[in-house]
Coordinates of C-alpha atoms in Angstrom, one line a residue:
Chain T
M1 CA -9.7 -11.5 10.6
S2 CA -9.6 -13.8 13.4
T3 CA -11.1 -17.2 13.5
Y4 CA -14.1 -16.3 15.7
V5 CA -15.0 -13.1 13.6
F6 CA -15.0 -15.4 10.6
I7 CA -17.2 -17.9 12.3
A8 CA -19.5 -15.4 13.8
E9 CA -19.9 -13.9 10.2
A10 CA -20.3 -17.2 8.6
L11 CA -23.2 -18.1 11.1
F12 CA -24.8 -14.7 10.4
F13 CA -25.0 -15.4 6.5
A14 CA -25.9 -18.9 7.3
F15 CA -28.8 -17.9 9.6
V16 CA -29.9 -15.4 7.0
I17 CA -30.0 -18.1 4.3
L18 CA -31.8 -20.4 6.6
T19 CA -34.4 -18.0 7.5
F20 CA -34.9 -17.0 3.6
M21 CA -35.1 -20.6 2.4
G22 CA -37.5 -21.5 5.3
A23 CA -39.8 -18.6 4.3
I24 CA -39.5 -19.2 0.5
L25 CA -40.3 -23.0 1.4
A26 CA -43.4 -22.0 3.5
V27 CA -44.7 -19.8 0.6
R28 CA -43.9 -22.0 -2.5
A29 CA -44.4 -25.4 -1.2
R30 CA -47.3 -27.6 -2.7
L31 CA -47.7 -29.7 0.4
L32 CA -49.2 -28.0 3.4
M33 CA -46.9 -30.1 5.5
H34 CA -43.8 -28.7 3.8
A35 CA -45.1 -25.0 4.3
V36 CA -45.5 -25.5 8.2
L37 CA -42.2 -27.1 8.2
G38 CA -40.7 -24.4 6.1
L39 CA -42.1 -22.0 8.7
A40 CA -40.5 -23.9 11.4
V41 CA -37.1 -23.8 9.5
C42 CA -37.5 -20.0 9.2
L43 CA -38.5 -19.4 12.8
L44 CA -35.1 -21.4 13.7
G45 CA -33.2 -19.1 11.5
V46 CA -34.7 -16.2 13.3
A47 CA -33.8 -18.0 16.6
G48 CA -30.4 -17.9 15.0
L49 CA -30.1 -14.3 14.3
Y50 CA -31.0 -13.6 17.9
F51 CA -28.1 -15.8 19.0
Y52 CA -25.9 -13.7 16.7
L53 CA -27.1 -10.6 18.4
G54 CA -25.9 -12.1 21.8
S55 CA -29.6 -12.9 23.3
I56 CA -29.4 -16.5 24.4
F57 CA -32.7 -16.1 26.3
L58 CA -34.8 -14.9 23.2
T59 CA -33.2 -17.7 21.1
M60 CA -34.2 -20.4 23.6
M61 CA -37.7 -18.7 23.8
Q62 CA -38.0 -18.5 20.1
I63 CA -37.3 -22.2 19.8
L64 CA -39.5 -23.0 22.9
I65 CA -42.5 -21.2 21.8
Y66 CA -42.4 -20.7 18.2
V67 CA -40.9 -24.0 17.0
G68 CA -41.4 -26.2 20.0
A69 CA -45.1 -25.2 20.5
I70 CA -46.7 -23.3 17.9
C71 CA -45.6 -25.0 14.8
I72 CA -46.2 -28.4 16.4
L73 CA -49.7 -27.4 17.1
M74 CA -50.0 -26.5 13.2
V75 CA -48.3 -29.6 12.2
F76 CA -50.9 -31.7 14.4
G77 CA -53.7 -29.6 12.9
V78 CA -52.5 -30.5 9.4
M79 CA -52.3 -34.2 10.0
V80 CA -55.6 -34.5 12.0
G81 CA -57.3 -32.5 9.1
Y82 CA -56.1 -33.8 6.0
T83 CA -54.7 -36.9 4.4
P84 CA -51.2 -36.7 2.5
Q85 CA -53.2 -37.0 -1.0
E86 CA -55.6 -34.4 -0.1
I87 CA -52.6 -32.2 1.0
A88 CA -50.9 -32.8 -2.4
E89 CA -53.5 -30.9 -4.2
S90 CA -52.6 -27.3 -4.2
N91 CA -55.0 -25.0 -4.4
F92 CA -52.7 -22.2 -6.2
K93 CA -54.1 -22.2 -9.3
G94 CA -56.9 -20.6 -11.8
K95 CA -58.5 -17.4 -10.2
N96 CA -57.0 -18.3 -6.9
R97 CA -53.7 -17.5 -8.3
F98 CA -54.1 -13.9 -9.4
L99 CA -56.2 -13.1 -6.2
A100 CA -53.1 -14.5 -4.1
V101 CA -50.8 -12.4 -6.4
A102 CA -52.9 -9.4 -6.0
A103 CA -53.1 -9.7 -2.3
S104 CA -49.5 -10.2 -1.6
F105 CA -48.6 -7.2 -3.6
T106 CA -51.0 -5.1 -1.8
G107 CA -49.7 -6.3 1.3
F108 CA -46.1 -5.6 -0.1
F109 CA -46.7 -2.1 -1.0
L110 CA -48.8 -1.1 2.0
L111 CA -45.9 -2.4 4.1
L112 CA -43.3 -0.5 1.7
I113 CA -44.9 2.8 2.1
P114 CA -44.2 3.3 6.1
L115 CA -40.7 1.7 5.4
L116 CA -39.7 4.5 3.0
R117 CA -41.0 7.3 4.7
A118 CA -39.2 6.2 8.2
T119 CA -35.8 7.6 8.9
F120 CA -33.7 5.0 10.3
T121 CA -31.1 6.0 13.1
P122 CA -28.7 3.3 13.8
A123 CA -28.9 1.9 17.3
L124 CA -26.7 2.9 19.9
E125 CA -24.4 0.2 21.3
K126 CA -25.9 -1.0 24.5
T127 CA -27.1 2.2 26.0
G128 CA -28.0 0.3 29.4
D129 CA -28.8 -2.7 31.3
F130 CA -30.4 -5.2 29.1
S131 CA -30.1 -8.2 31.3
L132 CA -32.8 -10.9 32.0
P133 CA -33.7 -9.6 35.7
W134 CA -34.0 -6.0 34.1
L135 CA -36.2 -7.6 31.5
G136 CA -38.3 -9.2 34.1
E137 CA -38.6 -6.2 36.1
T138 CA -39.6 -3.8 33.3
L139 CA -42.2 -6.2 32.0
L140 CA -43.7 -6.9 35.6
Y141 CA -43.6 -3.3 37.0
R142 CA -43.5 -0.6 34.2
Y143 CA -45.1 -2.8 31.5
C144 CA -47.4 -4.3 33.7
M145 CA -50.8 -3.5 32.3
A146 CA -49.7 -4.5 28.7
F147 CA -48.4 -7.8 30.1
E148 CA -51.9 -8.5 31.8
L149 CA -53.8 -7.3 28.8
I150 CA -52.2 -9.7 26.5
S151 CA -52.8 -12.4 29.3
V152 CA -56.5 -11.6 28.9
V153 CA -56.3 -11.8 25.3
L154 CA -54.8 -15.5 25.6
L155 CA -57.3 -16.5 28.1
A156 CA -60.1 -15.3 25.6
A157 CA -58.6 -17.2 23.0
I158 CA -58.5 -20.4 25.3
I159 CA -62.1 -19.9 26.3
G160 CA -63.0 -19.6 22.6
A161 CA -61.3 -22.7 21.8
I162 CA -62.8 -24.7 24.6
I163 CA -66.3 -23.5 23.5
L164 CA -65.6 -24.4 20.0
A165 CA -64.5 -27.9 20.9
T166 CA -67.2 -28.6 23.2
G167 CA -69.8 -27.4 20.6
G168 CA -68.7 -29.8 18.0
R169 CA -68.9 -32.6 20.2
E170 CA -72.5 -32.3 21.3
S171 CA -73.9 -31.8 17.9
Chain K
M1 CA -0.5 -26.4 15.5
D2 CA -1.2 -22.5 14.7
T3 CA -3.1 -21.3 17.3
A4 CA -4.3 -18.4 15.5
F5 CA -6.3 -20.5 12.9
L6 CA -7.3 -22.8 15.8
P7 CA -7.9 -20.9 18.9
P8 CA -8.0 -23.0 22.3
E9 CA -11.7 -22.3 22.9
L10 CA -12.5 -23.6 19.6
L11 CA -10.2 -26.9 20.1
R12 CA -12.3 -27.1 23.6
M13 CA -15.4 -27.2 21.6
L14 CA -14.2 -29.9 19.1
I15 CA -12.8 -32.1 22.0
A16 CA -16.4 -31.5 23.8
A17 CA -18.3 -32.7 20.7
L18 CA -16.1 -35.6 20.5
F19 CA -16.7 -36.3 24.1
V20 CA -20.5 -36.1 23.8
V21 CA -20.8 -38.6 20.8
T22 CA -18.7 -41.1 22.7
V23 CA -21.0 -40.9 25.7
V24 CA -24.0 -41.3 23.7
F25 CA -22.8 -44.4 21.9
V26 CA -21.2 -45.9 24.8
N27 CA -24.4 -45.0 27.1
A28 CA -26.7 -46.5 24.4
L29 CA -24.5 -49.7 24.2
F30 CA -24.6 -50.2 27.9
M31 CA -28.2 -49.3 28.4
V32 CA -29.5 -51.7 26.0
Y33 CA -27.6 -54.8 27.4
A34 CA -28.7 -53.4 31.0
E35 CA -32.2 -53.2 29.7
R36 CA -32.5 -56.6 28.0
K37 CA -30.6 -58.2 31.2
I38 CA -32.9 -56.6 33.6
A39 CA -35.9 -57.3 31.6
G40 CA -34.9 -60.8 31.2
H41 CA -34.1 -61.3 35.1
I42 CA -37.3 -59.8 36.0
Q43 CA -39.2 -62.3 33.6
R44 CA -37.0 -65.3 35.1
R45 CA -34.9 -65.7 31.9
P46 CA -31.3 -65.0 31.5
G47 CA -31.6 -62.4 28.7
P48 CA -28.9 -62.2 25.8
Y49 CA -26.5 -64.9 26.6
E50 CA -24.7 -66.0 23.4
V51 CA -22.2 -63.4 22.1
G52 CA -19.4 -63.0 24.4
W53 CA -19.3 -63.6 28.4
H54 CA -22.9 -63.4 29.4
G55 CA -23.9 -61.9 26.1
I56 CA -21.8 -58.9 26.7
L57 CA -21.0 -58.1 23.2
Q58 CA -24.8 -58.4 22.0
T59 CA -25.5 -54.8 21.7
L60 CA -22.5 -54.3 19.9
V61 CA -23.4 -56.9 17.2
D62 CA -26.8 -55.5 17.2
G63 CA -25.3 -52.1 16.2
I64 CA -23.2 -53.5 13.5
K65 CA -26.1 -55.3 12.2
L66 CA -28.4 -52.1 12.2
M67 CA -25.6 -50.2 10.4
T68 CA -25.3 -52.9 7.6
K69 CA -29.0 -53.0 7.1
E70 CA -30.5 -51.1 4.0
L71 CA -32.6 -48.3 4.7
V72 CA -36.0 -48.9 3.1
I73 CA -38.2 -46.2 2.0
P74 CA -41.7 -47.1 1.7
R75 CA -43.2 -46.3 -2.0
D76 CA -45.7 -43.9 -1.0
A77 CA -43.6 -42.1 1.8
N78 CA -42.8 -38.5 1.8
R79 CA -39.0 -39.1 0.9
M80 CA -37.4 -36.0 1.9
L81 CA -39.2 -35.9 5.3
F82 CA -38.9 -39.5 5.8
R83 CA -35.1 -39.1 5.5
V84 CA -34.7 -36.0 7.6
A85 CA -36.8 -37.3 10.7
P86 CA -34.2 -39.6 12.3
L87 CA -31.8 -36.8 12.1
L88 CA -34.2 -34.3 13.6
A89 CA -35.1 -36.7 16.4
F90 CA -31.2 -37.3 17.2
T91 CA -29.9 -33.7 17.0
P92 CA -31.9 -32.2 20.0
V93 CA -31.2 -35.0 22.2
V94 CA -27.5 -34.6 21.8
M95 CA -27.6 -30.7 22.5
P96 CA -28.3 -30.7 26.4
F97 CA -25.0 -32.3 26.9
L98 CA -23.6 -28.9 26.5
V99 CA -24.9 -27.5 29.9
L100 CA -25.1 -30.8 31.9
P101 CA -22.8 -30.5 35.1
F102 CA -20.9 -33.7 35.4
S103 CA -18.7 -32.2 38.0
E104 CA -17.4 -29.0 39.4
N105 CA -14.9 -28.7 36.6
L106 CA -16.6 -31.1 33.8
T107 CA -19.2 -28.9 32.3
I108 CA -19.1 -28.0 28.6
I109 CA -20.5 -24.5 28.8
D110 CA -22.1 -23.0 32.1
M111 CA -24.9 -21.1 30.5
N112 CA -26.9 -18.9 32.7
I113 CA -30.3 -20.3 31.2
G114 CA -29.0 -23.9 31.2
L115 CA -32.3 -25.4 32.3
I116 CA -34.3 -23.5 29.8
F117 CA -31.9 -24.6 27.0
I118 CA -32.4 -28.2 27.9
L119 CA -36.5 -27.7 27.8
A120 CA -36.3 -26.0 24.5
M121 CA -34.3 -28.9 23.2
A122 CA -36.9 -31.5 24.4
S123 CA -39.7 -29.6 22.7
L124 CA -38.1 -29.9 19.3
N125 CA -37.9 -33.8 19.9
V126 CA -41.8 -34.1 19.3
M127 CA -41.6 -32.3 15.9
A128 CA -39.2 -35.1 14.6
I129 CA -41.7 -37.8 16.0
L130 CA -44.5 -35.9 14.0
V131 CA -42.5 -35.6 10.8
A132 CA -41.4 -39.3 11.1
G133 CA -45.0 -40.6 11.8
W134 CA -46.6 -38.4 9.0
S135 CA -44.1 -38.9 6.3
S136 CA -44.1 -42.8 6.7
N137 CA -47.7 -42.5 5.3
N138 CA -48.8 -45.4 7.5
K139 CA -51.6 -45.5 9.9
Y140 CA -49.8 -47.0 12.7
G141 CA -47.2 -44.3 12.3
L142 CA -49.5 -41.7 12.2
F143 CA -51.5 -42.7 14.9
G144 CA -48.1 -43.0 17.2
A145 CA -47.3 -39.6 16.2
M146 CA -50.5 -38.2 17.1
R147 CA -50.4 -39.9 20.5
S148 CA -47.0 -38.9 21.2
V149 CA -47.8 -35.0 20.4
A150 CA -50.9 -35.0 22.9
Q151 CA -48.8 -36.9 25.4
N152 CA -45.6 -34.7 25.2
I153 CA -47.6 -31.4 25.1
A154 CA -49.5 -32.8 28.5
Y155 CA -46.3 -33.8 30.0
E156 CA -44.0 -30.9 29.3
I157 CA -46.1 -28.6 31.3
P158 CA -45.9 -30.4 34.8
I159 CA -41.9 -31.0 34.0
L160 CA -41.6 -27.1 33.4
L161 CA -43.6 -26.3 36.6
S162 CA -41.9 -28.7 39.0
L163 CA -38.4 -27.4 37.8
L164 CA -39.7 -23.9 38.4
S165 CA -40.4 -24.4 41.9
V166 CA -36.9 -25.1 42.1
V167 CA -35.5 -22.4 40.2
L168 CA -37.7 -20.1 42.6
I169 CA -35.6 -21.1 45.4
T170 CA -32.2 -20.8 43.8
N171 CA -32.9 -17.7 41.7
S172 CA -31.0 -19.0 38.6
F173 CA -31.4 -21.2 35.6
S174 CA -27.9 -22.1 35.8
M175 CA -27.3 -25.6 36.3
R176 CA -24.3 -25.1 38.2
T177 CA -25.8 -22.4 40.6
I178 CA -28.6 -25.0 41.2
V179 CA -26.2 -28.0 41.9
E180 CA -24.0 -25.5 44.3
A181 CA -27.3 -24.5 46.1
Q182 CA -27.9 -28.1 47.1
I183 CA -24.2 -28.7 48.2
S184 CA -24.5 -25.6 50.9
G185 CA -28.1 -26.6 51.8
L186 CA -30.5 -29.6 51.5
W187 CA -31.1 -31.5 48.3
F188 CA -34.1 -30.3 46.5
C189 CA -35.7 -33.9 46.6
L190 CA -36.0 -33.3 50.5
L191 CA -37.2 -29.7 50.3
Q192 CA -39.4 -30.3 47.4
P193 CA -40.5 -33.9 47.4
L194 CA -43.8 -33.3 45.6
A195 CA -42.2 -31.4 42.5
F196 CA -39.4 -34.3 42.6
I197 CA -42.3 -36.9 42.4
I198 CA -44.0 -35.0 39.6
Y199 CA -40.8 -34.5 37.6
L200 CA -40.1 -38.3 37.9
I201 CA -43.6 -39.5 36.5
A202 CA -43.6 -36.5 33.8
A203 CA -39.9 -37.7 32.7
L204 CA -41.2 -41.4 32.3
A205 CA -43.7 -39.8 29.9
E206 CA -41.7 -37.7 28.2
T207 CA -39.4 -40.4 27.4
N208 CA -42.1 -42.4 25.8
R209 CA -41.3 -45.4 28.1
A210 CA -43.5 -48.0 29.7
P211 CA -46.0 -47.4 31.6
F212 CA -46.7 -44.3 29.1
D213 CA -45.2 -45.6 26.0
M214 CA -48.5 -45.0 24.1
P215 CA -46.6 -43.9 20.9
E216 CA -45.0 -47.1 20.4
A217 CA -47.3 -49.5 22.1
E218 CA -46.3 -52.9 20.3
S219 CA -49.4 -54.7 21.1
E220 CA -51.7 -52.0 19.2
L221 CA -49.3 -49.9 16.8
T222 CA -46.5 -52.5 15.8
A223 CA -43.9 -49.9 16.5
G224 CA -45.6 -46.6 16.6
F225 CA -44.0 -43.8 14.8
H226 CA -41.0 -45.6 13.7
T227 CA -42.8 -48.6 12.3
E228 CA -41.6 -48.1 8.6
Y229 CA -38.0 -47.3 9.8
S230 CA -35.3 -49.7 9.1
G231 CA -31.4 -50.0 9.4
M232 CA -29.8 -46.8 10.9
G233 CA -32.9 -44.8 10.5
F234 CA -34.6 -46.7 13.3
G235 CA -31.1 -46.9 15.1
L236 CA -30.8 -43.1 15.4
F237 CA -34.6 -43.2 17.0
F238 CA -33.4 -45.9 19.3
L239 CA -30.1 -44.2 20.2
G240 CA -32.4 -40.9 20.7
E241 CA -34.4 -42.7 23.1
Y242 CA -31.8 -43.9 25.4
T243 CA -30.0 -40.6 25.3
N244 CA -33.3 -39.0 26.1
M245 CA -33.4 -41.1 29.2
F246 CA -29.8 -40.2 30.1
I247 CA -30.6 -36.6 29.7
V248 CA -33.9 -36.7 31.8
S249 CA -32.2 -38.8 34.5
S250 CA -29.2 -36.2 34.7
V251 CA -31.7 -33.3 35.1
A252 CA -33.4 -35.0 38.0
V253 CA -29.9 -35.4 39.6
A254 CA -28.7 -32.1 38.8
V255 CA -31.8 -30.4 39.9
F256 CA -33.1 -32.6 42.6
L257 CA -30.4 -35.0 44.0
G258 CA -27.4 -32.8 44.8
G259 CA -25.6 -33.2 41.3
W260 CA -22.1 -34.1 41.7
S261 CA -22.1 -34.0 45.7
G262 CA -21.5 -37.0 47.5
L263 CA -19.1 -38.7 49.9
P264 CA -15.3 -37.9 49.4
L265 CA -13.4 -40.4 47.5
P266 CA -9.9 -41.1 46.6
M267 CA -10.3 -40.2 43.1
D268 CA -9.4 -36.5 42.9
A269 CA -11.4 -34.5 40.3
W270 CA -13.2 -37.6 39.2
T271 CA -15.2 -37.9 42.5
G272 CA -17.7 -35.5 41.3
A273 CA -18.3 -37.2 37.9
F274 CA -18.5 -40.7 39.7
W275 CA -21.2 -39.5 42.0
F276 CA -23.0 -37.7 39.2
L277 CA -22.9 -40.8 36.9
L278 CA -23.8 -43.2 39.7
K279 CA -27.0 -41.5 40.7
V280 CA -27.9 -41.3 37.0
Y281 CA -27.7 -44.8 36.3
I282 CA -29.4 -45.7 39.4
L283 CA -32.4 -43.3 38.3
M284 CA -32.1 -45.2 34.8
F285 CA -32.2 -48.5 36.6
I286 CA -35.3 -47.5 38.5
M287 CA -36.9 -46.4 35.1
I288 CA -36.1 -50.0 33.4
W289 CA -37.7 -51.6 36.5
V290 CA -40.7 -49.6 36.2
R291 CA -41.1 -50.3 32.7
W292 CA -40.9 -54.2 33.2
T293 CA -43.1 -54.1 36.3
Y294 CA -46.0 -51.9 35.3
P295 CA -48.6 -52.3 32.4
R296 CA -49.3 -49.8 29.9
V297 CA -51.9 -47.3 30.8
R298 CA -54.9 -46.4 28.8
F299 CA -54.8 -43.2 26.7
D300 CA -57.6 -41.3 28.6
Q301 CA -56.0 -42.4 32.1
L302 CA -52.6 -41.0 30.8
M303 CA -54.4 -37.6 29.9
N304 CA -56.2 -37.5 33.0
L305 CA -53.0 -38.1 35.1
S306 CA -51.4 -35.2 33.7
W307 CA -54.3 -32.7 33.4
K308 CA -56.3 -33.6 36.5
Y309 CA -53.6 -34.5 38.8
L310 CA -49.9 -33.7 38.0
I311 CA -50.4 -30.2 36.4
P312 CA -52.8 -29.0 39.5
F313 CA -50.6 -30.3 42.0
A314 CA -47.4 -28.7 40.2
L315 CA -49.1 -25.4 40.3
L316 CA -50.3 -25.6 43.9
N317 CA -46.4 -26.6 44.6
L318 CA -45.3 -23.6 42.8
I319 CA -47.6 -21.1 44.4
V320 CA -46.7 -22.5 47.8
T321 CA -43.2 -22.2 46.9
A322 CA -43.4 -18.7 45.8
V323 CA -45.3 -17.6 48.9
I324 CA -42.7 -19.2 51.1
V325 CA -39.7 -17.8 49.3
K326 CA -41.2 -14.4 49.2
L327 CA -41.9 -14.6 53.1

């Protein structure tokens, strides 16, 4: 095994472990802040997996959008919302615990059904042009409708956020 | 050495890593000295003068002092995050060196999305400041972090928009292609003056420097998000800040000021690197100059400047550029 293959394989497992550790931290953490940061670690691991698959563009977008923007907004929300002492008190106890376990198992089994019924065919090795210009062109020509609809959803979300924010200020 | 175990490409990356660390430390040493000297002369005093000739060894001694100091962790702080934050702040600041085009043959990796890489790394910096401010469990730290995130989100947008208008012209995110487009044509600071000015203003804010140093405003927040840090914990934030200045200026030079292009000099392969670094340090001098000339802006003025002026103008500039390019 050449050094490159070894490094690539080692990185793959490192990213997988990073993703799982982040995910476990996000679920298990007692502090809300730790949970959000666990999510950030998990998303970084996913970015690493994109890197392993050879798509640097997706890696960068994952970091820029999910870690750099969304996680930061969540952390900001946590910081503004609670003091550290409040966050330390977990609500994962008593009746809540059973409800949480029941909800997550239901979700798990619901996801398991299509997963078991699906037949997986191994992906073909690079069946066409997947370069950045190709990606851009298909997004803006062939899938233009979907692209625009997503933008409308985001616009609606922004307008909603503004209405919520200004409503709170006046009252 | 066995080349099968250590391929030349890997060796090259190791050398590159060493080079980057050296540049980071030397740059910080030089810039801290330069900043204190320039500040001193602007305020009609000599600045550091005691250690070495004209105080030239002052930063080195300060650095050693920082390294030998104890890293105090406040009792009520969140210990793990408090320790992780300085590392988080320092790592993304070093990463952009990988794609900076120092000269035509001195680029570590010529990534085809180099500019996006730098922007992605810049966005991680905010996370570190937030973690540092929150984990200190100190109200000054928390306020500094909250101001910082509001400011960074606001100023990342004009930076992105102003760089995009250049990308529209070159049709590439690769730093090398952008520089080469300027060598064969006009520098983009002449072609895109509005984008250049917007980038410079937003870059000052992105590096948290005066007049936009709200996150660490000494007179109101003691030291902002790094109030509780001592020793090398503080040292890493400090190093990060000066490296960030270097990165921001380098991007400005590569994207707007013609990168490594300049008059031919009898220095063979080093001519490009010389011109690049000269331009970077001139820009950094201007940043220091601005810091010691203008007072700090108020927070609402800061937000208004970005959302009401910089972003609309950057958008307008982008649209006009797109139309012209398409015609």
